[in-house]
Amino acid sequence: MADARTTVITNASLVDGSGAPARSADIAFEGDTITHVGEPGSVSTAHASRVIDAEGRLVTPGWVDVHTHYDAQATWDPWLTPSSWHGVTTVVMGNCGVGFAPALPDRHEWLIELMEGVEDIPGSAMVEGITWEWTSFPEYLDALERRSHVIDFGTQIAHGALRAFVMGDRGASNEVATPDDIVTMSKLTEEALRAGALGFSTSRTSLHRSKSGELVPGTHAEPDELYGIADAMRRVGHGIFQFSPEHTRVPVEEWPWMQELARRSGATVSVNLNQLDDGSEVWRKTFALLDQAHKAGENIVAQIAGRSIGIIMCLEGSVHPLL
């Protein structure tokens, strides 16, 4: 018998995340530290301050959701709902090239409308909730750090915000970046990574548009612009390059520069991958390319949803069924 602990979970159906089958177990912990995992009856409950009978329930490690858009909500909601309600203990935000840092004051409304259009998050909530205590990406991280959150989160610097910050209207309207623009974006990406950003995100799909219908900045960025970002990751020594492709073609057509990104940065390239009716074979071709990349030592991975993606459409909504 193990010594009594502060809190004991008994009769759990434990799924430990290792890939092993579920097994019956008792679990004990003190504070936030697990101190015992063993067979049922292996720990005394006589002096435990709390006993939880988990009969008929699963006990698992916290879920990590690698694709979220809490960039605004994290500035006002300590619970990051609804993720924290469903066993998620870590989220990654800043995906798909949309986010809120770096940001100049004259871009605040524009960034909100970009996020509203791409992710269907009500702009009114973001206008009400975001306090805009930052200009740079490190300052955005500081603003998040000043708030308490019940779950962990990771951030990425978004191409849309970065491009508009550096290039102004030229960046917002998807004009070609100059060499000086690329150098500046590379430096700011390096700054963000050193401050704590997990990586950088961009979008290549025409499905991602602002509230007024404009493509996300960076949708048609030339490879040299993306290589500038890769160089920042190489200088720092870590990073994730996340992008959302045009699922009917882009993963295959743009594979050469994705390989170059992986080689040049030494970082992980993470590709959103969905199966659509009008591109039903693309994911199979992409999997074949992934196999080849792994054999060549290129760290390119597919990011796949655990369920079908649903979109709410209505005549008065931001996603209109007839457009």
PDB file of C-alpha atoms in Angstrom:
ATOM      1  CA  MET A   1       0.000   0.000   0.000  1.00  0.00           C
ATOM      2  CA  ALA A   2       1.319   3.418  -0.907  1.00  0.00           C
ATOM      3  CA  ASP A   3       1.221   6.207   1.681  1.00  0.00           C
ATOM      4  CA  ALA A   4      -1.906   8.334   1.888  1.00  0.00           C
ATOM      5  CA  ARG A   5      -1.866  11.428  -0.294  1.00  0.00           C
ATOM      6  CA  THR A   6      -3.722  14.727  -0.241  1.00  0.00           C
ATOM      7  CA  THR A   7      -6.038  13.894  -3.155  1.00  0.00           C
ATOM      8  CA  VAL A   8      -6.812  10.436  -4.490  1.00  0.00           C
ATOM      9  CA  ILE A   9      -8.696   9.411  -7.634  1.00  0.00           C
ATOM     10  CA  THR A  10      -9.940   5.841  -7.402  1.00  0.00           C
ATOM     11  CA  ASN A  11     -11.321   3.346  -9.919  1.00  0.00           C
ATOM     12  CA  ALA A  12     -10.203   5.434 -12.868  1.00  0.00           C
ATOM     13  CA  SER A  13     -10.138   4.173 -16.422  1.00  0.00           C
ATOM     14  CA  LEU A  14      -6.724   5.654 -17.167  1.00  0.00           C
ATOM     15  CA  VAL A  15      -5.690   6.571 -20.704  1.00  0.00           C
ATOM     16  CA  ASP A  16      -2.162   7.872 -20.197  1.00  0.00           C
ATOM     17  CA  GLY A  17      -1.387   9.205 -23.669  1.00  0.00           C
ATOM     18  CA  SER A  18       1.326   6.639 -24.409  1.00  0.00           C
ATOM     19  CA  GLY A  19      -0.811   4.689 -26.867  1.00  0.00           C
ATOM     20  CA  ALA A  20      -1.351   1.863 -24.400  1.00  0.00           C
ATOM     21  CA  PRO A  21      -4.893   0.563 -23.831  1.00  0.00           C
ATOM     22  CA  ALA A  22      -6.970   2.064 -21.027  1.00  0.00           C
ATOM     23  CA  ARG A  23      -6.351   0.436 -17.647  1.00  0.00           C
ATOM     24  CA  SER A  24      -7.933   0.599 -14.201  1.00  0.00           C
ATOM     25  CA  ALA A  25      -5.882   2.691 -11.798  1.00  0.00           C
ATOM     26  CA  ASP A  26      -5.745   4.752  -8.636  1.00  0.00           C
ATOM     27  CA  ILE A  27      -4.016   8.120  -8.895  1.00  0.00           C
ATOM     28  CA  ALA A  28      -2.797  10.355  -6.084  1.00  0.00           C
ATOM     29  CA  PHE A  29      -1.375  13.833  -6.107  1.00  0.00           C
ATOM     30  CA  GLU A  30      -0.303  16.609  -3.801  1.00  0.00           C
ATOM     31  CA  GLY A  31      -0.993  20.119  -4.999  1.00  0.00           C
ATOM     32  CA  ASP A  32      -0.310  20.031  -8.733  1.00  0.00           C
ATOM     33  CA  THR A  33       2.134  17.091  -8.617  1.00  0.00           C
ATOM     34  CA  ILE A  34       1.127  13.498  -9.385  1.00  0.00           C
ATOM     35  CA  THR A  35       2.723  11.326  -6.707  1.00  0.00           C
ATOM     36  CA  HIS A  36       1.299   7.872  -7.398  1.00  0.00           C
ATOM     37  CA  VAL A  37      -0.226   5.871 -10.234  1.00  0.00           C
ATOM     38  CA  GLY A  38      -0.992   2.245  -9.456  1.00  0.00           C
ATOM     39  CA  GLU A  39      -3.391  -0.649  -9.471  1.00  0.00           C
ATOM     40  CA  PRO A  40      -6.831  -0.200  -7.851  1.00  0.00           C
ATOM     41  CA  GLY A  41      -6.445  -0.363  -4.071  1.00  0.00           C
ATOM     42  CA  SER A  42      -2.748   0.515  -4.165  1.00  0.00           C
ATOM     43  CA  VAL A  43      -3.171   3.798  -2.299  1.00  0.00           C
ATOM     44  CA  SER A  44      -4.888   4.465   1.028  1.00  0.00           C
ATOM     45  CA  THR A  45      -7.699   6.976   1.161  1.00  0.00           C
ATOM     46  CA  ALA A  46      -7.946   7.013   4.950  1.00  0.00           C
ATOM     47  CA  HIS A  47      -6.202  10.348   5.439  1.00  0.00           C
ATOM     48  CA  ALA A  48      -6.739  11.910   2.014  1.00  0.00           C
ATOM     49  CA  SER A  49      -8.252  15.374   2.096  1.00  0.00           C
ATOM     50  CA  ARG A  50     -10.265  14.578  -1.013  1.00  0.00           C
ATOM     51  CA  VAL A  51     -11.309  11.334  -2.691  1.00  0.00           C
ATOM     52  CA  ILE A  52     -12.783  11.253  -6.188  1.00  0.00           C
ATOM     53  CA  ASP A  53     -14.487   8.056  -7.311  1.00  0.00           C
ATOM     54  CA  ALA A  54     -13.931   7.930 -11.085  1.00  0.00           C
ATOM     55  CA  GLU A  55     -15.853   4.709 -11.657  1.00  0.00           C
ATOM     56  CA  GLY A  56     -17.096   4.661 -15.267  1.00  0.00           C
ATOM     57  CA  ARG A  57     -15.065   7.726 -16.223  1.00  0.00           C
ATOM     58  CA  LEU A  58     -11.906   8.325 -18.200  1.00  0.00           C
ATOM     59  CA  VAL A  59      -8.895  10.014 -16.648  1.00  0.00           C
ATOM     60  CA  THR A  60      -6.436  11.397 -19.181  1.00  0.00           C
ATOM     61  CA  PRO A  61      -3.654  13.949 -19.458  1.00  0.00           C
ATOM     62  CA  GLY A  62      -4.866  17.397 -20.468  1.00  0.00           C
ATOM     63  CA  TRP A  63      -5.586  17.832 -24.158  1.00  0.00           C
ATOM     64  CA  VAL A  64      -3.394  20.123 -26.242  1.00  0.00           C
ATOM     65  CA  ASP A  65      -5.356  21.969 -28.941  1.00  0.00           C
ATOM     66  CA  VAL A  66      -2.780  23.091 -31.496  1.00  0.00           C
ATOM     67  CA  HIS A  67      -5.191  25.148 -33.601  1.00  0.00           C
ATOM     68  CA  THR A  68      -7.232  27.872 -31.904  1.00  0.00           C
ATOM     69  CA  HIS A  69      -7.958  31.575 -32.336  1.00  0.00           C
ATOM     70  CA  TYR A  70      -8.053  32.888 -28.773  1.00  0.00           C
ATOM     71  CA  ASP A  71      -5.733  35.797 -29.653  1.00  0.00           C
ATOM     72  CA  ALA A  72      -8.326  38.378 -28.616  1.00  0.00           C
ATOM     73  CA  GLN A  73     -10.249  36.354 -26.038  1.00  0.00           C
ATOM     74  CA  ALA A  74      -7.071  35.595 -24.084  1.00  0.00           C
ATOM     75  CA  THR A  75      -6.821  39.299 -23.246  1.00  0.00           C
ATOM     76  CA  TRP A  76     -10.072  39.238 -21.250  1.00  0.00           C
ATOM     77  CA  ASP A  77     -11.197  35.651 -20.537  1.00  0.00           C
ATOM     78  CA  PRO A  78      -9.106  33.819 -17.899  1.00  0.00           C
ATOM     79  CA  TRP A  79     -10.947  30.562 -18.630  1.00  0.00           C
ATOM     80  CA  LEU A  80     -10.429  30.514 -22.408  1.00  0.00           C
ATOM     81  CA  THR A  81     -13.860  28.992 -22.790  1.00  0.00           C
ATOM     82  CA  PRO A  82     -15.080  26.657 -24.103  1.00  0.00           C
ATOM     83  CA  SER A  83     -11.732  24.817 -24.350  1.00  0.00           C
ATOM     84  CA  SER A  84     -11.122  24.678 -20.604  1.00  0.00           C
ATOM     85  CA  TRP A  85     -14.592  23.157 -20.102  1.00  0.00           C
ATOM     86  CA  HIS A  86     -13.640  20.099 -22.150  1.00  0.00           C
ATOM     87  CA  GLY A  87     -10.347  18.907 -20.687  1.00  0.00           C
ATOM     88  CA  VAL A  88      -8.076  21.113 -22.795  1.00  0.00           C
ATOM     89  CA  THR A  89      -5.136  22.334 -20.721  1.00  0.00           C
ATOM     90  CA  THR A  90      -3.010  23.950 -23.448  1.00  0.00           C
ATOM     91  CA  VAL A  91      -4.030  25.866 -26.567  1.00  0.00           C
ATOM     92  CA  VAL A  92      -1.981  27.263 -29.432  1.00  0.00           C
ATOM     93  CA  MET A  93      -3.296  30.449 -31.012  1.00  0.00           C
ATOM     94  CA  GLY A  94      -2.171  32.838 -33.737  1.00  0.00           C
ATOM     95  CA  ASN A  95      -2.950  30.370 -36.531  1.00  0.00           C
ATOM     96  CA  CYS A  96      -3.907  31.013 -40.175  1.00  0.00           C
ATOM     97  CA  GLY A  97      -2.010  34.304 -40.481  1.00  0.00           C
ATOM     98  CA  VAL A  98      -4.419  36.294 -38.291  1.00  0.00           C
ATOM     99  CA  GLY A  99      -3.651  37.859 -34.925  1.00  0.00           C
ATOM    100  CA  PHE A 100      -3.316  41.161 -33.110  1.00  0.00           C
ATOM    101  CA  ALA A 101       0.401  41.873 -32.799  1.00  0.00           C
ATOM    102  CA  PRO A 102       2.374  43.764 -33.822  1.00  0.00           C
ATOM    103  CA  ALA A 103      -0.235  46.481 -34.258  1.00  0.00           C
ATOM    104  CA  LEU A 104      -0.274  50.236 -34.741  1.00  0.00           C
ATOM    105  CA  PRO A 105      -3.324  52.148 -33.444  1.00  0.00           C
ATOM    106  CA  ASP A 106      -4.625  52.918 -36.921  1.00  0.00           C
ATOM    107  CA  ARG A 107      -4.811  49.148 -37.644  1.00  0.00           C
ATOM    108  CA  HIS A 108      -6.836  48.064 -34.606  1.00  0.00           C
ATOM    109  CA  GLU A 109     -10.231  48.107 -36.297  1.00  0.00           C
ATOM    110  CA  TRP A 110      -8.791  46.563 -39.454  1.00  0.00           C
ATOM    111  CA  LEU A 111      -7.254  43.650 -37.524  1.00  0.00           C
ATOM    112  CA  ILE A 112     -10.557  43.015 -35.764  1.00  0.00           C
ATOM    113  CA  GLU A 113     -12.414  42.936 -39.085  1.00  0.00           C
ATOM    114  CA  LEU A 114      -9.783  40.576 -40.492  1.00  0.00           C
ATOM    115  CA  MET A 115     -10.242  38.132 -37.612  1.00  0.00           C
ATOM    116  CA  GLU A 116     -14.026  38.505 -37.776  1.00  0.00           C
ATOM    117  CA  GLY A 117     -14.075  37.616 -41.458  1.00  0.00           C
ATOM    118  CA  VAL A 118     -11.644  34.703 -41.295  1.00  0.00           C
ATOM    119  CA  GLU A 119     -12.827  33.046 -38.093  1.00  0.00           C
ATOM    120  CA  ASP A 120     -16.408  34.333 -37.670  1.00  0.00           C
ATOM    121  CA  ILE A 121     -15.660  35.727 -34.207  1.00  0.00           C
ATOM    122  CA  PRO A 122     -18.065  38.603 -33.469  1.00  0.00           C
ATOM    123  CA  GLY A 123     -16.294  41.893 -34.013  1.00  0.00           C
ATOM    124  CA  SER A 124     -18.448  43.560 -31.366  1.00  0.00           C
ATOM    125  CA  ALA A 125     -17.006  41.252 -28.700  1.00  0.00           C
ATOM    126  CA  MET A 126     -13.435  42.012 -29.771  1.00  0.00           C
ATOM    127  CA  VAL A 127     -14.058  45.768 -29.884  1.00  0.00           C
ATOM    128  CA  GLU A 128     -15.474  45.591 -26.372  1.00  0.00           C
ATOM    129  CA  GLY A 129     -12.847  43.248 -24.946  1.00  0.00           C
ATOM    130  CA  ILE A 130      -9.443  44.126 -26.413  1.00  0.00           C
ATOM    131  CA  THR A 131      -7.638  46.825 -24.426  1.00  0.00           C
ATOM    132  CA  TRP A 132      -4.743  47.289 -26.887  1.00  0.00           C
ATOM    133  CA  GLU A 133      -1.981  47.599 -24.310  1.00  0.00           C
ATOM    134  CA  TRP A 134       0.709  46.799 -26.863  1.00  0.00           C
ATOM    135  CA  THR A 135       2.333  47.752 -30.129  1.00  0.00           C
ATOM    136  CA  SER A 136       5.055  45.119 -30.514  1.00  0.00           C
ATOM    137  CA  PHE A 137       4.671  41.358 -30.226  1.00  0.00           C
ATOM    138  CA  PRO A 138       6.741  41.173 -27.018  1.00  0.00           C
ATOM    139  CA  GLU A 139       4.425  43.795 -25.513  1.00  0.00           C
ATOM    140  CA  TYR A 140       1.441  41.636 -26.484  1.00  0.00           C
ATOM    141  CA  LEU A 141       3.010  38.722 -24.619  1.00  0.00           C
ATOM    142  CA  ASP A 142       3.563  40.987 -21.617  1.00  0.00           C
ATOM    143  CA  ALA A 143      -0.115  41.979 -21.690  1.00  0.00           C
ATOM    144  CA  LEU A 144      -1.128  38.309 -21.659  1.00  0.00           C
ATOM    145  CA  GLU A 145       1.339  37.567 -18.873  1.00  0.00           C
ATOM    146  CA  ARG A 146      -0.223  40.222 -16.664  1.00  0.00           C
ATOM    147  CA  ARG A 147      -3.479  38.262 -16.689  1.00  0.00           C
ATOM    148  CA  SER A 148      -4.254  35.004 -14.933  1.00  0.00           C
ATOM    149  CA  HIS A 149      -5.361  32.030 -17.033  1.00  0.00           C
ATOM    150  CA  VAL A 150      -6.559  28.628 -15.895  1.00  0.00           C
ATOM    151  CA  ILE A 151      -4.900  26.823 -18.822  1.00  0.00           C
ATOM    152  CA  ASP A 152      -1.612  27.243 -20.671  1.00  0.00           C
ATOM    153  CA  PHE A 153      -1.304  28.813 -24.093  1.00  0.00           C
ATOM    154  CA  GLY A 154       1.241  29.289 -26.848  1.00  0.00           C
ATOM    155  CA  THR A 155       1.312  32.111 -29.376  1.00  0.00           C
ATOM    156  CA  GLN A 156       2.436  32.607 -32.964  1.00  0.00           C
ATOM    157  CA  ILE A 157       3.161  35.835 -34.807  1.00  0.00           C
ATOM    158  CA  ALA A 158       0.634  36.151 -37.629  1.00  0.00           C
ATOM    159  CA  HIS A 159       1.598  37.115 -41.174  1.00  0.00           C
ATOM    160  CA  GLY A 160      -1.414  39.397 -41.617  1.00  0.00           C
ATOM    161  CA  ALA A 161      -0.602  41.564 -38.617  1.00  0.00           C
ATOM    162  CA  LEU A 162       3.139  41.538 -39.350  1.00  0.00           C
ATOM    163  CA  ARG A 163       2.722  42.514 -42.998  1.00  0.00           C
ATOM    164  CA  ALA A 164       0.339  45.374 -42.219  1.00  0.00           C
ATOM    165  CA  PHE A 165       2.636  46.629 -39.448  1.00  0.00           C
ATOM    166  CA  VAL A 166       5.703  46.712 -41.698  1.00  0.00           C
ATOM    167  CA  MET A 167       4.189  47.585 -45.086  1.00  0.00           C
ATOM    168  CA  GLY A 168       1.032  49.500 -44.184  1.00  0.00           C
ATOM    169  CA  ASP A 169      -1.547  49.569 -46.962  1.00  0.00           C
ATOM    170  CA  ARG A 170       0.858  47.784 -49.329  1.00  0.00           C
ATOM    171  CA  GLY A 171       0.993  44.837 -46.962  1.00  0.00           C
ATOM    172  CA  ALA A 172      -2.727  44.830 -46.291  1.00  0.00           C
ATOM    173  CA  SER A 173      -3.493  44.746 -50.018  1.00  0.00           C
ATOM    174  CA  ASN A 174      -1.060  41.888 -50.752  1.00  0.00           C
ATOM    175  CA  GLU A 175       1.471  43.871 -52.768  1.00  0.00           C
ATOM    176  CA  VAL A 176       4.881  42.283 -53.286  1.00  0.00           C
ATOM    177  CA  ALA A 177       7.265  42.858 -50.373  1.00  0.00           C
ATOM    178  CA  THR A 178      10.517  44.690 -51.118  1.00  0.00           C
ATOM    179  CA  PRO A 179      13.890  43.376 -49.893  1.00  0.00           C
ATOM    180  CA  ASP A 180      13.806  45.980 -47.103  1.00  0.00           C
ATOM    181  CA  ASP A 181      10.295  44.845 -46.119  1.00  0.00           C
ATOM    182  CA  ILE A 182      11.506  41.253 -45.903  1.00  0.00           C
ATOM    183  CA  VAL A 183      14.493  42.206 -43.737  1.00  0.00           C
ATOM    184  CA  THR A 184      12.233  44.100 -41.336  1.00  0.00           C
ATOM    185  CA  MET A 185       9.662  41.290 -41.140  1.00  0.00           C
ATOM    186  CA  SER A 186      12.469  38.819 -40.499  1.00  0.00           C
ATOM    187  CA  LYS A 187      13.839  40.942 -37.642  1.00  0.00           C
ATOM    188  CA  LEU A 188      10.405  41.339 -36.050  1.00  0.00           C
ATOM    189  CA  THR A 189       9.776  37.603 -36.330  1.00  0.00           C
ATOM    190  CA  GLU A 190      13.096  36.965 -34.618  1.00  0.00           C
ATOM    191  CA  GLU A 191      12.110  39.436 -31.895  1.00  0.00           C
ATOM    192  CA  ALA A 192       8.797  37.626 -31.381  1.00  0.00           C
ATOM    193  CA  LEU A 193      10.438  34.194 -31.229  1.00  0.00           C
ATOM    194  CA  ARG A 194      13.025  35.350 -28.715  1.00  0.00           C
ATOM    195  CA  ALA A 195      10.257  36.883 -26.594  1.00  0.00           C
ATOM    196  CA  GLY A 196       8.383  33.574 -26.443  1.00  0.00           C
ATOM    197  CA  ALA A 197       6.372  33.048 -29.624  1.00  0.00           C
ATOM    198  CA  LEU A 198       6.180  29.416 -30.694  1.00  0.00           C
ATOM    199  CA  GLY A 199       6.296  30.271 -34.375  1.00  0.00           C
ATOM    200  CA  PHE A 200       4.815  32.104 -37.340  1.00  0.00           C
ATOM    201  CA  SER A 201       1.594  31.498 -39.273  1.00  0.00           C
ATOM    202  CA  THR A 202       0.350  32.388 -42.731  1.00  0.00           C
ATOM    203  CA  SER A 203      -2.602  31.629 -44.991  1.00  0.00           C
ATOM    204  CA  ARG A 204      -2.599  30.679 -48.680  1.00  0.00           C
ATOM    205  CA  THR A 205      -6.301  30.014 -49.125  1.00  0.00           C
ATOM    206  CA  SER A 206      -8.883  32.219 -50.810  1.00  0.00           C
ATOM    207  CA  LEU A 207     -11.407  31.033 -48.208  1.00  0.00           C
ATOM    208  CA  HIS A 208      -9.743  33.268 -45.630  1.00  0.00           C
ATOM    209  CA  ARG A 209     -11.011  36.809 -46.132  1.00  0.00           C
ATOM    210  CA  SER A 210     -11.678  39.863 -44.025  1.00  0.00           C
ATOM    211  CA  LYS A 211     -15.168  41.061 -43.158  1.00  0.00           C
ATOM    212  CA  SER A 212     -15.102  43.213 -46.299  1.00  0.00           C
ATOM    213  CA  GLY A 213     -13.871  40.372 -48.532  1.00  0.00           C
ATOM    214  CA  GLU A 214     -10.129  41.057 -48.811  1.00  0.00           C
ATOM    215  CA  LEU A 215      -7.662  38.185 -48.732  1.00  0.00           C
ATOM    216  CA  VAL A 216      -5.488  37.747 -45.656  1.00  0.00           C
ATOM    217  CA  PRO A 217      -2.205  39.646 -46.152  1.00  0.00           C
ATOM    218  CA  GLY A 218       0.453  37.204 -47.280  1.00  0.00           C
ATOM    219  CA  THR A 219      -1.899  34.938 -49.229  1.00  0.00           C
ATOM    220  CA  HIS A 220       0.165  35.471 -52.386  1.00  0.00           C
ATOM    221  CA  ALA A 221       3.519  36.158 -50.727  1.00  0.00           C
ATOM    222  CA  GLU A 222       6.509  35.230 -52.862  1.00  0.00           C
ATOM    223  CA  PRO A 223       8.830  32.461 -51.613  1.00  0.00           C
ATOM    224  CA  ASP A 224      11.589  34.985 -50.813  1.00  0.00           C
ATOM    225  CA  GLU A 225       9.312  36.655 -48.269  1.00  0.00           C
ATOM    226  CA  LEU A 226       8.677  33.331 -46.559  1.00  0.00           C
ATOM    227  CA  TYR A 227      12.370  32.446 -46.685  1.00  0.00           C
ATOM    228  CA  GLY A 228      13.040  35.655 -44.761  1.00  0.00           C
ATOM    229  CA  ILE A 229      10.817  34.304 -42.000  1.00  0.00           C
ATOM    230  CA  ALA A 230      12.620  30.953 -42.176  1.00  0.00           C
ATOM    231  CA  ASP A 231      15.941  32.755 -41.733  1.00  0.00           C
ATOM    232  CA  ALA A 232      14.626  34.281 -38.493  1.00  0.00           C
ATOM    233  CA  MET A 233      13.832  30.807 -37.173  1.00  0.00           C
ATOM    234  CA  ARG A 234      17.298  29.612 -38.129  1.00  0.00           C
ATOM    235  CA  ARG A 235      18.923  32.501 -36.265  1.00  0.00           C
ATOM    236  CA  VAL A 236      16.884  31.805 -33.129  1.00  0.00           C
ATOM    237  CA  GLY A 237      17.193  28.036 -33.364  1.00  0.00           C
ATOM    238  CA  HIS A 238      13.541  27.136 -32.982  1.00  0.00           C
ATOM    239  CA  GLY A 239      10.090  27.807 -34.381  1.00  0.00           C
ATOM    240  CA  ILE A 240       7.031  26.399 -36.092  1.00  0.00           C
ATOM    241  CA  PHE A 241       5.954  27.566 -39.537  1.00  0.00           C
ATOM    242  CA  GLN A 242       2.183  27.012 -39.660  1.00  0.00           C
ATOM    243  CA  PHE A 243       0.171  27.638 -42.785  1.00  0.00           C
ATOM    244  CA  SER A 244      -3.298  27.100 -44.141  1.00  0.00           C
ATOM    245  CA  PRO A 245      -3.178  26.048 -47.790  1.00  0.00           C
ATOM    246  CA  GLU A 246      -5.727  26.124 -50.569  1.00  0.00           C
ATOM    247  CA  HIS A 247      -6.797  22.557 -49.909  1.00  0.00           C
ATOM    248  CA  THR A 248      -7.709  21.702 -53.485  1.00  0.00           C
ATOM    249  CA  ARG A 249      -4.171  22.197 -54.783  1.00  0.00           C
ATOM    250  CA  VAL A 250      -1.630  24.172 -52.755  1.00  0.00           C
ATOM    251  CA  PRO A 251       0.000  21.450 -50.629  1.00  0.00           C
ATOM    252  CA  VAL A 252       1.125  19.719 -53.821  1.00  0.00           C
ATOM    253  CA  GLU A 253       1.839  22.743 -56.019  1.00  0.00           C
ATOM    254  CA  GLU A 254       3.804  24.615 -53.369  1.00  0.00           C
ATOM    255  CA  TRP A 255       5.690  21.667 -51.956  1.00  0.00           C
ATOM    256  CA  PRO A 256       9.126  22.775 -53.268  1.00  0.00           C
ATOM    257  CA  TRP A 257       9.157  25.985 -51.229  1.00  0.00           C
ATOM    258  CA  MET A 258       7.783  24.143 -48.206  1.00  0.00           C
ATOM    259  CA  GLN A 259      10.752  21.793 -48.421  1.00  0.00           C
ATOM    260  CA  GLU A 260      13.086  24.765 -48.729  1.00  0.00           C
ATOM    261  CA  LEU A 261      11.461  26.359 -45.667  1.00  0.00           C
ATOM    262  CA  ALA A 262      12.088  23.207 -43.645  1.00  0.00           C
ATOM    263  CA  ARG A 263      15.691  22.936 -44.822  1.00  0.00           C
ATOM    264  CA  ARG A 264      16.443  26.627 -44.449  1.00  0.00           C
ATOM    265  CA  SER A 265      14.864  27.152 -41.036  1.00  0.00           C
ATOM    266  CA  GLY A 266      15.560  23.821 -39.385  1.00  0.00           C
ATOM    267  CA  ALA A 267      12.087  24.267 -37.898  1.00  0.00           C
ATOM    268  CA  THR A 268       8.842  22.338 -38.178  1.00  0.00           C
ATOM    269  CA  VAL A 269       6.546  23.194 -41.089  1.00  0.00           C
ATOM    270  CA  SER A 270       2.948  22.432 -40.089  1.00  0.00           C
ATOM    271  CA  VAL A 271       0.367  22.219 -42.878  1.00  0.00           C
ATOM    272  CA  ASN A 272      -3.388  22.266 -42.312  1.00  0.00           C
ATOM    273  CA  LEU A 273      -4.810  19.334 -44.254  1.00  0.00           C
ATOM    274  CA  ASN A 274      -8.492  18.768 -44.985  1.00  0.00           C
ATOM    275  CA  GLN A 275     -10.408  16.551 -47.387  1.00  0.00           C
ATOM    276  CA  LEU A 276     -12.755  18.495 -49.653  1.00  0.00           C
ATOM    277  CA  ASP A 277     -15.121  17.208 -52.315  1.00  0.00           C
ATOM    278  CA  ASP A 278     -13.418  19.242 -55.048  1.00  0.00           C
ATOM    279  CA  GLY A 279      -9.932  18.099 -54.055  1.00  0.00           C
ATOM    280  CA  SER A 280     -10.511  14.621 -52.715  1.00  0.00           C
ATOM    281  CA  GLU A 281      -7.133  13.230 -53.814  1.00  0.00           C
ATOM    282  CA  VAL A 282      -4.983  16.120 -52.571  1.00  0.00           C
ATOM    283  CA  TRP A 283      -4.593  14.750 -49.053  1.00  0.00           C
ATOM    284  CA  ARG A 284      -3.423  11.385 -50.391  1.00  0.00           C
ATOM    285  CA  LYS A 285      -0.822  13.080 -52.584  1.00  0.00           C
ATOM    286  CA  THR A 286       0.224  15.227 -49.642  1.00  0.00           C
ATOM    287  CA  PHE A 287       0.695  12.160 -47.438  1.00  0.00           C
ATOM    288  CA  ALA A 288       2.963  10.650 -50.083  1.00  0.00           C
ATOM    289  CA  LEU A 289       5.009  13.860 -50.155  1.00  0.00           C
ATOM    290  CA  LEU A 290       5.175  13.841 -46.354  1.00  0.00           C
ATOM    291  CA  ASP A 291       6.628  10.332 -46.424  1.00  0.00           C
ATOM    292  CA  GLN A 292       9.285  11.471 -48.891  1.00  0.00           C
ATOM    293  CA  ALA A 293      10.079  14.539 -46.787  1.00  0.00           C
ATOM    294  CA  HIS A 294      10.529  12.498 -43.618  1.00  0.00           C
ATOM    295  CA  LYS A 295      12.870  10.102 -45.395  1.00  0.00           C
ATOM    296  CA  ALA A 296      14.897  13.139 -46.508  1.00  0.00           C
ATOM    297  CA  GLY A 297      15.049  14.477 -42.955  1.00  0.00           C
ATOM    298  CA  GLU A 298      12.685  17.406 -43.621  1.00  0.00           C
ATOM    299  CA  ASN A 299      10.413  18.144 -40.673  1.00  0.00           C
ATOM    300  CA  ILE A 300       7.075  18.761 -42.416  1.00  0.00           C
ATOM    301  CA  VAL A 301       3.916  17.586 -40.667  1.00  0.00           C
ATOM    302  CA  ALA A 302       0.194  17.629 -41.412  1.00  0.00           C
ATOM    303  CA  GLN A 303      -2.220  19.277 -38.984  1.00  0.00           C
ATOM    304  CA  ILE A 304      -5.498  17.348 -39.110  1.00  0.00           C
ATOM    305  CA  ALA A 305      -8.757  18.025 -37.286  1.00  0.00           C
ATOM    306  CA  GLY A 306     -10.204  15.285 -35.109  1.00  0.00           C
ATOM    307  CA  ARG A 307     -13.670  15.845 -36.559  1.00  0.00           C
ATOM    308  CA  SER A 308     -15.396  17.394 -39.563  1.00  0.00           C
ATOM    309  CA  ILE A 309     -15.257  21.172 -39.747  1.00  0.00           C
ATOM    310  CA  GLY A 310     -18.623  22.904 -39.531  1.00  0.00           C
ATOM    311  CA  ILE A 311     -19.499  26.439 -40.578  1.00  0.00           C
ATOM    312  CA  ILE A 312     -22.644  28.255 -39.488  1.00  0.00           C
ATOM    313  CA  MET A 313     -24.175  30.152 -42.405  1.00  0.00           C
ATOM    314  CA  CYS A 314     -27.115  32.553 -42.319  1.00  0.00           C
ATOM    315  CA  LEU A 315     -28.407  35.510 -44.290  1.00  0.00           C
ATOM    316  CA  GLU A 316     -27.380  37.972 -41.583  1.00  0.00           C
ATOM    317  CA  GLY A 317     -24.150  36.236 -40.559  1.00  0.00           C
ATOM    318  CA  SER A 318     -20.573  36.946 -41.548  1.00  0.00           C
ATOM    319  CA  VAL A 319     -20.514  33.684 -43.542  1.00  0.00           C
ATOM    320  CA  HIS A 320     -23.209  34.118 -46.180  1.00  0.00           C
ATOM    321  CA  PRO A 321     -24.510  30.947 -47.900  1.00  0.00           C
ATOM    322  CA  LEU A 322     -24.869  32.665 -51.288  1.00  0.00           C
ATOM    323  CA  LEU A 323     -21.391  34.228 -51.466  1.00  0.00           C
TER     324      LEU A 323
END
